[in-house]
CSV table of C-alpha atoms (C1' of nucleotides) in Angstrom, one decimal:
chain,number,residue,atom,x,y,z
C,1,UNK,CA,-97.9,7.8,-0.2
C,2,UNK,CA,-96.1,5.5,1.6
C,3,UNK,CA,-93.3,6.6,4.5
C,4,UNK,CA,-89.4,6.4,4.0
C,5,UNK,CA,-89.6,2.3,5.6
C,6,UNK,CA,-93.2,1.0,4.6
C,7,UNK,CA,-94.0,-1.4,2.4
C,8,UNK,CA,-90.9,-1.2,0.5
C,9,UNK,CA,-89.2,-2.8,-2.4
C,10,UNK,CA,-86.3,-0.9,-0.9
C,11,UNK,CA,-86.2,-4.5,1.6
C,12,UNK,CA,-83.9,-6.1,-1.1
C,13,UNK,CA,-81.6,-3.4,-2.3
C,14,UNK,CA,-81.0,-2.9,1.8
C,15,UNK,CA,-80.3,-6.8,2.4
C,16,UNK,CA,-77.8,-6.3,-1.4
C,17,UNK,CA,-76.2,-3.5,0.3
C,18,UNK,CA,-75.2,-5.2,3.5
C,19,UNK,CA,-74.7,-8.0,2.1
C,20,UNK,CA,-71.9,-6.8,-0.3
C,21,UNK,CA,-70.5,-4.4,2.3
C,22,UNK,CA,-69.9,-7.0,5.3
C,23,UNK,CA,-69.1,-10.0,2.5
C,24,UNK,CA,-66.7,-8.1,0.5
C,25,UNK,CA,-65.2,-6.6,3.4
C,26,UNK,CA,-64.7,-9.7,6.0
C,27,UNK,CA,-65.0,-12.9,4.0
C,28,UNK,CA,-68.0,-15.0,3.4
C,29,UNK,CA,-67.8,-17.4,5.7
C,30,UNK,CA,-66.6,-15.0,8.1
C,31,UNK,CA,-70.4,-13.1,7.7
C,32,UNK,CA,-73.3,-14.8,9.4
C,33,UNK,CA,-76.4,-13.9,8.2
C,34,UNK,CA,-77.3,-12.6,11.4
C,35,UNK,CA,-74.8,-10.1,10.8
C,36,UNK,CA,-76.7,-9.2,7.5
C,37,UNK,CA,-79.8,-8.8,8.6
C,38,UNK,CA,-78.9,-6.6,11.7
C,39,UNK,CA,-77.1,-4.5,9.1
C,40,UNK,CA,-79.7,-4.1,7.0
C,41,UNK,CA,-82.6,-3.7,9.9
C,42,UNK,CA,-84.5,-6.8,8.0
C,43,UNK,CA,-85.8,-10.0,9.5
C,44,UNK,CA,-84.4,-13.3,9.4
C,45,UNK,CA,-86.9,-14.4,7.1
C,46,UNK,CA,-87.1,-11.3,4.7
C,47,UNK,CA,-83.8,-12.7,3.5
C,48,UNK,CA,-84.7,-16.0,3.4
C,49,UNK,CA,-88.0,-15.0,1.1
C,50,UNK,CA,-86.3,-12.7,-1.1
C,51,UNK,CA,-83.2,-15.4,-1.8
C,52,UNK,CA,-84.2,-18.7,-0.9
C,53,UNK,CA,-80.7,-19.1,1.2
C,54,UNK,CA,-77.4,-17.4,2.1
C,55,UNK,CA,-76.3,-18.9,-0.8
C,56,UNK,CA,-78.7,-17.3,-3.2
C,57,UNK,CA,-78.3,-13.9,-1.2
C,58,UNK,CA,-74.3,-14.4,-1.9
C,59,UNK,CA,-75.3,-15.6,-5.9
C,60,UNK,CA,-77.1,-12.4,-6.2
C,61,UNK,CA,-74.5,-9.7,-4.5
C,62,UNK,CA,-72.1,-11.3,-6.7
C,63,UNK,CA,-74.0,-10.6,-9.6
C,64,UNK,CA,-75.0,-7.0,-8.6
C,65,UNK,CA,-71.1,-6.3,-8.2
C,66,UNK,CA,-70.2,-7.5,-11.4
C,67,UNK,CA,-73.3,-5.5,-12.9
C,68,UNK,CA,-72.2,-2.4,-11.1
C,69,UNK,CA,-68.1,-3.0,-11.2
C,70,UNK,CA,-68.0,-3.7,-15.0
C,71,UNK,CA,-70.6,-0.4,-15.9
C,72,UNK,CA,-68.2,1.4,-13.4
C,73,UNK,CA,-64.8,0.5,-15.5
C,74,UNK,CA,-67.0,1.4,-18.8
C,75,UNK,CA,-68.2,4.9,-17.8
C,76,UNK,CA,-64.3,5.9,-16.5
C,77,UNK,CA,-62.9,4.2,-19.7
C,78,UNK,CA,-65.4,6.6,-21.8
C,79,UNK,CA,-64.5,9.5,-20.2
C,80,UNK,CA,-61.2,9.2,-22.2
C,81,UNK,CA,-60.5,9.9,-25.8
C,82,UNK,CA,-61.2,6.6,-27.7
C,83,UNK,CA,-58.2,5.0,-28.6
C,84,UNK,CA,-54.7,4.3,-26.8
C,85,UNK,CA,-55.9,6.2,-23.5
C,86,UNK,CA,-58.8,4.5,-23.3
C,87,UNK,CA,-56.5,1.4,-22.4
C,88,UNK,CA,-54.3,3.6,-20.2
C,89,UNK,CA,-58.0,4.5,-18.4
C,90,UNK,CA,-58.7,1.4,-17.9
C,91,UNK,CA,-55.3,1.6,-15.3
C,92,UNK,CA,-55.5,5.0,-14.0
C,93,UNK,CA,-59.8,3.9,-13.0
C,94,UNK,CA,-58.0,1.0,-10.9
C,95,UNK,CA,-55.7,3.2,-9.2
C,96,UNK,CA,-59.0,5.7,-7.8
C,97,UNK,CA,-60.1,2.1,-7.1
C,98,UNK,CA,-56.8,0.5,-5.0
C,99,UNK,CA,-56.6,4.0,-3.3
C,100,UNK,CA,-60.5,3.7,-1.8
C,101,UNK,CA,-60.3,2.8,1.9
C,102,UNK,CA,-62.4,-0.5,1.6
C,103,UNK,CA,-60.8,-1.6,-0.6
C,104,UNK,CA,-60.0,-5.8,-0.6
C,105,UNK,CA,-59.0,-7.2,-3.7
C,106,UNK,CA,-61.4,-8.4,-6.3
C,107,UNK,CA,-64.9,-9.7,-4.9
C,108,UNK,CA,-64.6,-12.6,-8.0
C,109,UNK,CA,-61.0,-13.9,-6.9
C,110,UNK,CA,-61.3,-13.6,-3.3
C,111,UNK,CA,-64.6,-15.5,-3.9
C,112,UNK,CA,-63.0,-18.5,-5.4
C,113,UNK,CA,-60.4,-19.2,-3.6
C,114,UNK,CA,-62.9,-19.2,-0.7
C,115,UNK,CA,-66.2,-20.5,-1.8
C,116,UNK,CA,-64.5,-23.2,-3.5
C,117,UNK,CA,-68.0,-26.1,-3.9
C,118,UNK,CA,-69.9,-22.8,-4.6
C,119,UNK,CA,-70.8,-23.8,-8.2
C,120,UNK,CA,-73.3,-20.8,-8.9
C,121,UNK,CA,-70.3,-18.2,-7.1
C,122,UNK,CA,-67.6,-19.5,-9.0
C,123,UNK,CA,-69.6,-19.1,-12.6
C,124,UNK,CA,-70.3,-15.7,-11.9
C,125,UNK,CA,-66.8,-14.9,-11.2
C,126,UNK,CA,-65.9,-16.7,-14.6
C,127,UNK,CA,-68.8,-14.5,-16.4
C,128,UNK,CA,-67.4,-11.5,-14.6
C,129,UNK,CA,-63.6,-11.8,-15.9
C,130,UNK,CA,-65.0,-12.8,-19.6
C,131,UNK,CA,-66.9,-9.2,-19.9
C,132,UNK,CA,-63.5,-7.9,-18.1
C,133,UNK,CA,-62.0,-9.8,-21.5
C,134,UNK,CA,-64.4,-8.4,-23.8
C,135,UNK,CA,-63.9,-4.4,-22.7
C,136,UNK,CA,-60.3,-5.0,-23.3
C,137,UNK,CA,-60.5,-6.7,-26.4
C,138,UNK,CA,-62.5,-3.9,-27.9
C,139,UNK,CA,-60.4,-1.3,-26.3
C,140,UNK,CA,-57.7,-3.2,-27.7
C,141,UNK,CA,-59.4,-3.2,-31.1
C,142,UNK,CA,-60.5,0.3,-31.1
C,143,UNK,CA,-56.2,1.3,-31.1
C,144,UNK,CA,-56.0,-0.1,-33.9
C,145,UNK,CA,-53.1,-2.4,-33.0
C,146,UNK,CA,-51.6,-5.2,-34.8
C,147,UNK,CA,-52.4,-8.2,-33.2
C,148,UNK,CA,-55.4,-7.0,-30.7
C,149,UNK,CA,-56.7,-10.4,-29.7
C,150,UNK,CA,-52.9,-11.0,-28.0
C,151,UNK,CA,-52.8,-7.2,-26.8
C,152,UNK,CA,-56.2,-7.8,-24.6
C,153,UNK,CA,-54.8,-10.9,-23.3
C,154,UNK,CA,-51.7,-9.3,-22.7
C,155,UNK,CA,-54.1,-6.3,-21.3
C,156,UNK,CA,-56.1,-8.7,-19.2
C,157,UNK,CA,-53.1,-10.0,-16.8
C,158,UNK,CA,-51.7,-7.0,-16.3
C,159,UNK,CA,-55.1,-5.9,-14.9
C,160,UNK,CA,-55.6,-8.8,-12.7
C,161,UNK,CA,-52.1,-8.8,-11.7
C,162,UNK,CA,-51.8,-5.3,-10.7
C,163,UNK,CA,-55.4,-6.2,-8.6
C,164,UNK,CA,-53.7,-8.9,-6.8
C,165,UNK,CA,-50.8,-7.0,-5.9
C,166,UNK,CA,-52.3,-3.9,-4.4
C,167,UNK,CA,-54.6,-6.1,-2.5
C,168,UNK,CA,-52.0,-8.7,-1.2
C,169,UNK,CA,-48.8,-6.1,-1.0
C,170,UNK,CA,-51.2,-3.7,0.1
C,171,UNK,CA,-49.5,-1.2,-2.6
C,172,UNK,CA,-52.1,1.1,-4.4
C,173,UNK,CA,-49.3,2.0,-6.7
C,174,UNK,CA,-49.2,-1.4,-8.8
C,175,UNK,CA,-52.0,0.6,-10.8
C,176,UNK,CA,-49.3,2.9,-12.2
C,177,UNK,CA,-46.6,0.3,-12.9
C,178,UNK,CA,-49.5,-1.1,-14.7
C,179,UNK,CA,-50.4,1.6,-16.7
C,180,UNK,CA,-46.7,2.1,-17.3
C,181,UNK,CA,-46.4,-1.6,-18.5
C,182,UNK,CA,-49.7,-1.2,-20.7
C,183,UNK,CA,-48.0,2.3,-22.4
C,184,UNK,CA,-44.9,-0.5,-23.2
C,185,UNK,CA,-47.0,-3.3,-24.6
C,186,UNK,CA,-49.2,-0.4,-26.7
C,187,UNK,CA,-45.8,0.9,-28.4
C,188,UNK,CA,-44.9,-2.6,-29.3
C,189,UNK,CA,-48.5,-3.8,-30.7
C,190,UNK,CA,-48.6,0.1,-32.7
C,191,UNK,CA,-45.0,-0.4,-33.6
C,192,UNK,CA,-46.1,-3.7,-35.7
C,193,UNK,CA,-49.0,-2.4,-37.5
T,1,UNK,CA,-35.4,-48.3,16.2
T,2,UNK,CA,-39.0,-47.0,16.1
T,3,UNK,CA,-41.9,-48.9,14.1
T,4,UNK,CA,-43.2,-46.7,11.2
T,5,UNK,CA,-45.6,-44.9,13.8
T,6,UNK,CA,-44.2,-44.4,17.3
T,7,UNK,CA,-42.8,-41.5,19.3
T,8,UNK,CA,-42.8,-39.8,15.6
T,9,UNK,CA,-41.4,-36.6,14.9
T,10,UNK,CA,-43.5,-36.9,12.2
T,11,UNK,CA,-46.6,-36.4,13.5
T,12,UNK,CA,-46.3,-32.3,13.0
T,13,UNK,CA,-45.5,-33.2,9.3
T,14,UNK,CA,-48.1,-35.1,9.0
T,15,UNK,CA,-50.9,-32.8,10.2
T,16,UNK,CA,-48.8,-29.7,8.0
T,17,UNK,CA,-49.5,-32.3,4.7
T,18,UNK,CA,-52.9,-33.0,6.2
T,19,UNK,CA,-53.9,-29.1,6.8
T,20,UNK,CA,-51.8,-28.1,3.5
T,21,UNK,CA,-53.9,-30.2,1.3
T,22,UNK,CA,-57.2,-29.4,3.0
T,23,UNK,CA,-57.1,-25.8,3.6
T,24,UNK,CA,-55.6,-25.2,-0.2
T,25,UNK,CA,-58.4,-26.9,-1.8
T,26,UNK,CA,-61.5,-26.0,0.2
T,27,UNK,CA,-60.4,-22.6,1.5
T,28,UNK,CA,-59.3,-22.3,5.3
T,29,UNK,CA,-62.8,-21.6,6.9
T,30,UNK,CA,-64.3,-24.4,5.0
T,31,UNK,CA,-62.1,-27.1,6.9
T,32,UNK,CA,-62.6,-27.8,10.4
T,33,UNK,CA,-59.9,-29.0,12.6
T,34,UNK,CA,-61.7,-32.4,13.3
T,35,UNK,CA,-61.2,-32.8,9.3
T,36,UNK,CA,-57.2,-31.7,9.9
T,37,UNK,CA,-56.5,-34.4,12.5
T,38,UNK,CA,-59.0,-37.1,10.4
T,39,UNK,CA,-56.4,-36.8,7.3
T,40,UNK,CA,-53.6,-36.8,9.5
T,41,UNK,CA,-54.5,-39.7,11.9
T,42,UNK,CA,-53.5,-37.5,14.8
T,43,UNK,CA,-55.1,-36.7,18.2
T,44,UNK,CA,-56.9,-33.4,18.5
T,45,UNK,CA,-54.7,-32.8,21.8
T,46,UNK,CA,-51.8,-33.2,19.3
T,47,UNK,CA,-52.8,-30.5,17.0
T,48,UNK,CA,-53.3,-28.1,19.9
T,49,UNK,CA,-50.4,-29.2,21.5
T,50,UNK,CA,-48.1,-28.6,18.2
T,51,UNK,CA,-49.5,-25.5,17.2
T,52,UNK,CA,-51.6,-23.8,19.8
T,53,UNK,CA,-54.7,-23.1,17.8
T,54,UNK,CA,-56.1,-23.6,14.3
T,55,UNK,CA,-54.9,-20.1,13.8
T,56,UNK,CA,-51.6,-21.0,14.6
T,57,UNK,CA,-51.6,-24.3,12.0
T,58,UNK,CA,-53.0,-22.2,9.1
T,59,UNK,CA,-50.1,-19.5,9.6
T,60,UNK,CA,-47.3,-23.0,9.7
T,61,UNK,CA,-49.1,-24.3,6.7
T,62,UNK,CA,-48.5,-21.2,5.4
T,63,UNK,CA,-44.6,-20.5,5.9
T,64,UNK,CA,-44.2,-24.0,5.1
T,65,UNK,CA,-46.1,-23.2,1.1
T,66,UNK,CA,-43.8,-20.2,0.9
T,67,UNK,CA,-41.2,-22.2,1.2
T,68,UNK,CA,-41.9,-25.2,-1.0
T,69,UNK,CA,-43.2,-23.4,-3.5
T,70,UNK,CA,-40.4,-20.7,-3.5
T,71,UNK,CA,-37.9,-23.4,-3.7
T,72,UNK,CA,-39.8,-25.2,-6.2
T,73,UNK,CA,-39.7,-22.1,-8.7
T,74,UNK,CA,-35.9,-21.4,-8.1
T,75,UNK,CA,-35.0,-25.0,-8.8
T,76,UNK,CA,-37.3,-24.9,-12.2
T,77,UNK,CA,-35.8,-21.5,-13.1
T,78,UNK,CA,-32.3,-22.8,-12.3
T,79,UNK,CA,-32.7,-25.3,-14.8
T,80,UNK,CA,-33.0,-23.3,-17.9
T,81,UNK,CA,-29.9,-21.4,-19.3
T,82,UNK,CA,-28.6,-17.7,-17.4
T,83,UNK,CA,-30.2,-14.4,-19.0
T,84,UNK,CA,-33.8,-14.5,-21.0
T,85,UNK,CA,-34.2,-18.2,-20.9
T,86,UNK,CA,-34.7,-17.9,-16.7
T,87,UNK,CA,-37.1,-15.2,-17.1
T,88,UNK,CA,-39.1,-17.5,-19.5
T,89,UNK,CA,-38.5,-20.6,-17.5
T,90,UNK,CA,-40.8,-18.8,-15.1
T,91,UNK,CA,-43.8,-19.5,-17.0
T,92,UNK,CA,-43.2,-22.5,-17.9
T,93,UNK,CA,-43.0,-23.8,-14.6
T,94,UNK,CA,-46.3,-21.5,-14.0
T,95,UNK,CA,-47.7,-23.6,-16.6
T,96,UNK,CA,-47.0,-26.8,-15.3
T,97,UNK,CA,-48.4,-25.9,-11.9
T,98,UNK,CA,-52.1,-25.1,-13.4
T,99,UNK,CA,-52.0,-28.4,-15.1
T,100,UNK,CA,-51.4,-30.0,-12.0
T,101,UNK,CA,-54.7,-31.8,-10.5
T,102,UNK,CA,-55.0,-29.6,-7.3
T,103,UNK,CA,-54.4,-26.8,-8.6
T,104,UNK,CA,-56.6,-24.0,-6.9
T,105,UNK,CA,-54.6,-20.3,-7.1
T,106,UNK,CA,-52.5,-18.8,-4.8
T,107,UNK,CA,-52.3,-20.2,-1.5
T,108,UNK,CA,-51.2,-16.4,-0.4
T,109,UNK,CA,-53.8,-14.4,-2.6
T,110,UNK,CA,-56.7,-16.9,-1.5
T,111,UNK,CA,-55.9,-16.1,2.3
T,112,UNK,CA,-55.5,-12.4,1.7
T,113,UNK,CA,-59.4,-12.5,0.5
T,114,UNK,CA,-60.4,-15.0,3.0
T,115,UNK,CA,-58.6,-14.4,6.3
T,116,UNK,CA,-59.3,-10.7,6.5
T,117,UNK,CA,-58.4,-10.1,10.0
T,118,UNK,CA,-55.8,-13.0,10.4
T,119,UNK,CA,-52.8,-10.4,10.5
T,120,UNK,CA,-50.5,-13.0,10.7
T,121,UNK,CA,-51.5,-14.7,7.7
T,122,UNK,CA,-51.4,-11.6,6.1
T,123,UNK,CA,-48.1,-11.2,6.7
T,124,UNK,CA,-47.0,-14.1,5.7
T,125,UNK,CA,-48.6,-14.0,2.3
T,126,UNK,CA,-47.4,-10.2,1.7
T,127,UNK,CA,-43.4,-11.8,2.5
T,128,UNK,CA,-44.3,-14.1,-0.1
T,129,UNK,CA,-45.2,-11.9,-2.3
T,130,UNK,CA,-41.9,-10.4,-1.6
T,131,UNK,CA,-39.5,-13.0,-2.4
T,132,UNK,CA,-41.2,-14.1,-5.4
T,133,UNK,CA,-41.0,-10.1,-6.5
T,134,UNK,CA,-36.9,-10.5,-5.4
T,135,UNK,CA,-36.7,-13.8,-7.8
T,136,UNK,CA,-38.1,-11.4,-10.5
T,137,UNK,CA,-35.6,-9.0,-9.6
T,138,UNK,CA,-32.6,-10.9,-9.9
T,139,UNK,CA,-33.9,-12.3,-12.8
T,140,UNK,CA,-34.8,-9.1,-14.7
T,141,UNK,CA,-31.2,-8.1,-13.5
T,142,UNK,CA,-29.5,-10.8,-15.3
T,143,UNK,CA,-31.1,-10.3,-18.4
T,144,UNK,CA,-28.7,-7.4,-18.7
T,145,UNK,CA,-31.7,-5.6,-19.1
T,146,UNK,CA,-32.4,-1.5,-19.2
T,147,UNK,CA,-34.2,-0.8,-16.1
T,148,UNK,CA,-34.0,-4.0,-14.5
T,149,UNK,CA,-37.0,-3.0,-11.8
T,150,UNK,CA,-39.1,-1.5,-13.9
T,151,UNK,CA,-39.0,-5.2,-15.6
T,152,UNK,CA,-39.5,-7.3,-12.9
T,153,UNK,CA,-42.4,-4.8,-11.8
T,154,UNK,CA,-43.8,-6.0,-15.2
T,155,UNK,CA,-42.9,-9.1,-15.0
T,156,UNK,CA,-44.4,-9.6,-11.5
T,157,UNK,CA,-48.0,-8.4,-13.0
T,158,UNK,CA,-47.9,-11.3,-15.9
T,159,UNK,CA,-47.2,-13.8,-13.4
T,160,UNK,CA,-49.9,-12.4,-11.0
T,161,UNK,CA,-52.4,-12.1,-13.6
T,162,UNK,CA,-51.7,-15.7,-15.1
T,163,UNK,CA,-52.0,-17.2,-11.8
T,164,UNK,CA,-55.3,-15.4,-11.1
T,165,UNK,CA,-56.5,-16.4,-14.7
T,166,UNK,CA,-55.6,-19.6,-14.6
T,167,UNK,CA,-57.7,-20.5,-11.4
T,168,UNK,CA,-60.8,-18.1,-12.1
T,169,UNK,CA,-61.4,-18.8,-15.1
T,170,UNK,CA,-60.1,-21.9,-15.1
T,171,UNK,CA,-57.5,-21.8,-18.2
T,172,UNK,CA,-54.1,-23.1,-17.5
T,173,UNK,CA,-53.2,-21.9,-20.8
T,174,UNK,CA,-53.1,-18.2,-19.4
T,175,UNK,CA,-49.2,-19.2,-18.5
T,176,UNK,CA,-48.2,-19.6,-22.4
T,177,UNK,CA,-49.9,-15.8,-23.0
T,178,UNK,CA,-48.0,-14.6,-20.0
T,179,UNK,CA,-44.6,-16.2,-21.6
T,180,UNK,CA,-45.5,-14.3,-25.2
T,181,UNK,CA,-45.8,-11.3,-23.0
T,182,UNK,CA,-42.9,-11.8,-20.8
T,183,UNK,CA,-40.8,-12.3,-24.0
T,184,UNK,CA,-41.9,-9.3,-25.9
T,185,UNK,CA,-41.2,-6.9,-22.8
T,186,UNK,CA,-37.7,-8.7,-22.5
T,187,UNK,CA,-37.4,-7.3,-26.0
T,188,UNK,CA,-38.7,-4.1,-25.3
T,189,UNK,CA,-36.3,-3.6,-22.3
T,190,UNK,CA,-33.6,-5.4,-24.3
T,191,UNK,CA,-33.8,-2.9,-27.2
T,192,UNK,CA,-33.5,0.1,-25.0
T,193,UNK,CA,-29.8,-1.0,-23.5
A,1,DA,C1',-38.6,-50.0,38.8
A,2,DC,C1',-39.8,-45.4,38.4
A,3,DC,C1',-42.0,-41.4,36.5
A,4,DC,C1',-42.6,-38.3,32.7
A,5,DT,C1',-43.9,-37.1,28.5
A,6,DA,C1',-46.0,-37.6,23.8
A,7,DG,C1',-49.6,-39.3,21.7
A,8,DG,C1',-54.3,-41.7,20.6
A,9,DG,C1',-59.4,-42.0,21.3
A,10,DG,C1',-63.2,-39.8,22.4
A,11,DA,C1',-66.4,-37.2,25.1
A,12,DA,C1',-67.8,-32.7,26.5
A,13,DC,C1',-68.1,-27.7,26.3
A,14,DG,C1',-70.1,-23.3,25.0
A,15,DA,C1',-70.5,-20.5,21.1
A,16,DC,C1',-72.2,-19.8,16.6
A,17,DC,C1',-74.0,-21.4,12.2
A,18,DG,C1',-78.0,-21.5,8.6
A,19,DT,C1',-82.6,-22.2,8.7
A,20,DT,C1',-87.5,-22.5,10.3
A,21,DT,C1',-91.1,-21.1,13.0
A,22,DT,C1',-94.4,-18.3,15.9
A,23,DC,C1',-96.6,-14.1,16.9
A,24,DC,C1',-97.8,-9.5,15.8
A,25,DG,C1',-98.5,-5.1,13.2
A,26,DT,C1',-99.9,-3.0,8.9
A,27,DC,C1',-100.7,-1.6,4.4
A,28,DA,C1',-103.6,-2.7,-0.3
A,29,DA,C1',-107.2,-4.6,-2.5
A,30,DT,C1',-111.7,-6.4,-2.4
I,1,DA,C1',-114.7,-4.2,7.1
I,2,DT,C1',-112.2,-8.3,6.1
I,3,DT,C1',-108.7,-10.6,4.1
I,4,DG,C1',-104.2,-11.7,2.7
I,5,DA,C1',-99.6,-10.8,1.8
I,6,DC,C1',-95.5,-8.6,3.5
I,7,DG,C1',-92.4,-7.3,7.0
I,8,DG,C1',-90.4,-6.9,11.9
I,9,DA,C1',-88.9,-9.2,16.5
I,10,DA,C1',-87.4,-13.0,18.5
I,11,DA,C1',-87.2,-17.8,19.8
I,12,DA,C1',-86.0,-22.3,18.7
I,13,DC,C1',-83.9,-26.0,15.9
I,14,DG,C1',-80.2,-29.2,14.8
I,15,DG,C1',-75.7,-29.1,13.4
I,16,DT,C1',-71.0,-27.7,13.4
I,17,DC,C1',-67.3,-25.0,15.2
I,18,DG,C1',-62.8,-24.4,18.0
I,19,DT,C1',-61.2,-25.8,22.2
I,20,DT,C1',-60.5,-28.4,26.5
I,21,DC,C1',-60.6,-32.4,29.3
I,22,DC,C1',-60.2,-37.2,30.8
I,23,DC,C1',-58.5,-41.8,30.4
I,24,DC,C1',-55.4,-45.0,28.4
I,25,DT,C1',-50.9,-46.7,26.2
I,26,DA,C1',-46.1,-46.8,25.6
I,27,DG,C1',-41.3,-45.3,25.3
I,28,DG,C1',-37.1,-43.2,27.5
I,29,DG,C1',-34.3,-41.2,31.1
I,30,DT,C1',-33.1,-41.6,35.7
DNA sequence: ACCCTAGGGGAACGACCGTTTTCCGTCAAT
DNA sequence: ATTGACGGAAAACGGTCGTTCCCCTAGGGT
């Protein structure tokens, strides 16, 4: 009954949208909420009811991201036969990823090396790379390999170093070298079985 | 001839420690020049008159961390015998680092998510990322190691991954699983010769 | 003895920040 | 039909930001 902008619990996911758009792409601190708001044709005070505060409106994109980020990596890691190229998904997911035109780095690192007193920020980006640790520690489980607790851990820095390096090098590529580095380290854990 | 504080040279060191220090452990936008020329008993002329802007500070606080810490790794690798031992030496002095009290990431990877449009910073942080990936180089080269690049592209992923690990999730202990997997790729490359 | 320059102390500037407030329109339920 | 809660538009708040300016002190070169 009600017409495409009335009465709408659409207000929220707007303010999320805007919110993750301008924040992920500029900077926290470098977004006012002004800037929010006029993005996401909202008044001032519709943030400030629905999230108390910038800082709950940053707590609760943060969340959202990791929500939608992790069930991202999961649906394009499932899309490959289980087993080793599962793990070699997880790689060629973050190279569609480096290769997007928004694309900044990872929301959770930039996040705390910038929002450094943010105490609520900071624990979601730990929560966030724990569930990164998880997926790989099954995928790494599910290979069967010798050893799997080290090969996720092993797994796990090659991910967030081949994040860091697209984003700072600006080098979509570092996906590959990963994926190439992750085929190595799969040969040696399956070699010691 | 001069008393401890007069006609100094000095004073551009002092407000490079002063903005070092700050700026690594809040994040850039979180320190305000007044708090730069507090902690470095300086003038606020001074500051301008030294660097221009607080633009221009955070990219000399910047070349000046490349530096350091550039020099800092080579002397630490240059310690530990030619061949494997150098490679491994890397993440050991990575280790030490996250242990330190300060410890808050990468200078480089913290500006890349926080400065977005500070091109100079940028740049500066994507050279750096450069000469640590040339260190890698010549180290993967004097392991006498089968495809030498391809191992230091490798190699560069651990050590981007531990640093990330280490400050997000707050485990300095990411540097010893980055070791284990520097020195079973040193095998793997090592066994191909 | 003379500036000239570097620096310190501190006020002032305009812009922007996060947040609160006021006023008004409008749907939903009573 | 009236109320009340929600949302939009915009103003206003106090605080902080980067930057500039003024006045003062003190060496050093001429």
């Amino acid at each position: 009954m009600s017409p495409p902008d009335a009465r709408d619990p659409q207000v929220r996911t707007r303010l999320l949208d805007a919110a993750e758009r301008l924040f992920y792409g500029r900077g926290v601190r470098s977004v006012g909420v002004d800037d929010v708001v006029a993005a996401a044709r909202v008044a001032t005070k519709t943030l400030y009811a629905q999230f108390g505060s910038k800082d709950g409106l940053v707590e609760a994109y943060l969340r959202r991201r990791d929500q939608r980020w992790m069930d991202w990596l999961r649906a394009r890691v499932a899309e490959a036969e289980p087993g080793s190229p599962r793990v070699l998904a997880v790689f060629d997911a973050l190279g569609e990823w480096f290769g997007e035109p928004g694309f900044n780095g990872c929301a959770f690192v930039n996040v705390a090396g910038e929002l450094v007193t943010h105490a609520a920020a900071r624990a979601v980006a730990r929560d966030h790379k724990r569930a990164l640790r998880a997926l790989l520690a099954q995928l790494a489980a599910d290979t069967g390999a010798a050893d799997a607790g080290v090969l996720a851990d092993r797994l796990m820095l090659l991910v967030e170093g081949a994040i860091v390096t697209a984003h700072v090098e600006g080098d979509p590529e570092a996906a590959l070298r990963g994926r190439s580095a992750a085929a190595a380290l799969l040969q040696v854990h399956a070699a010691a079985a």
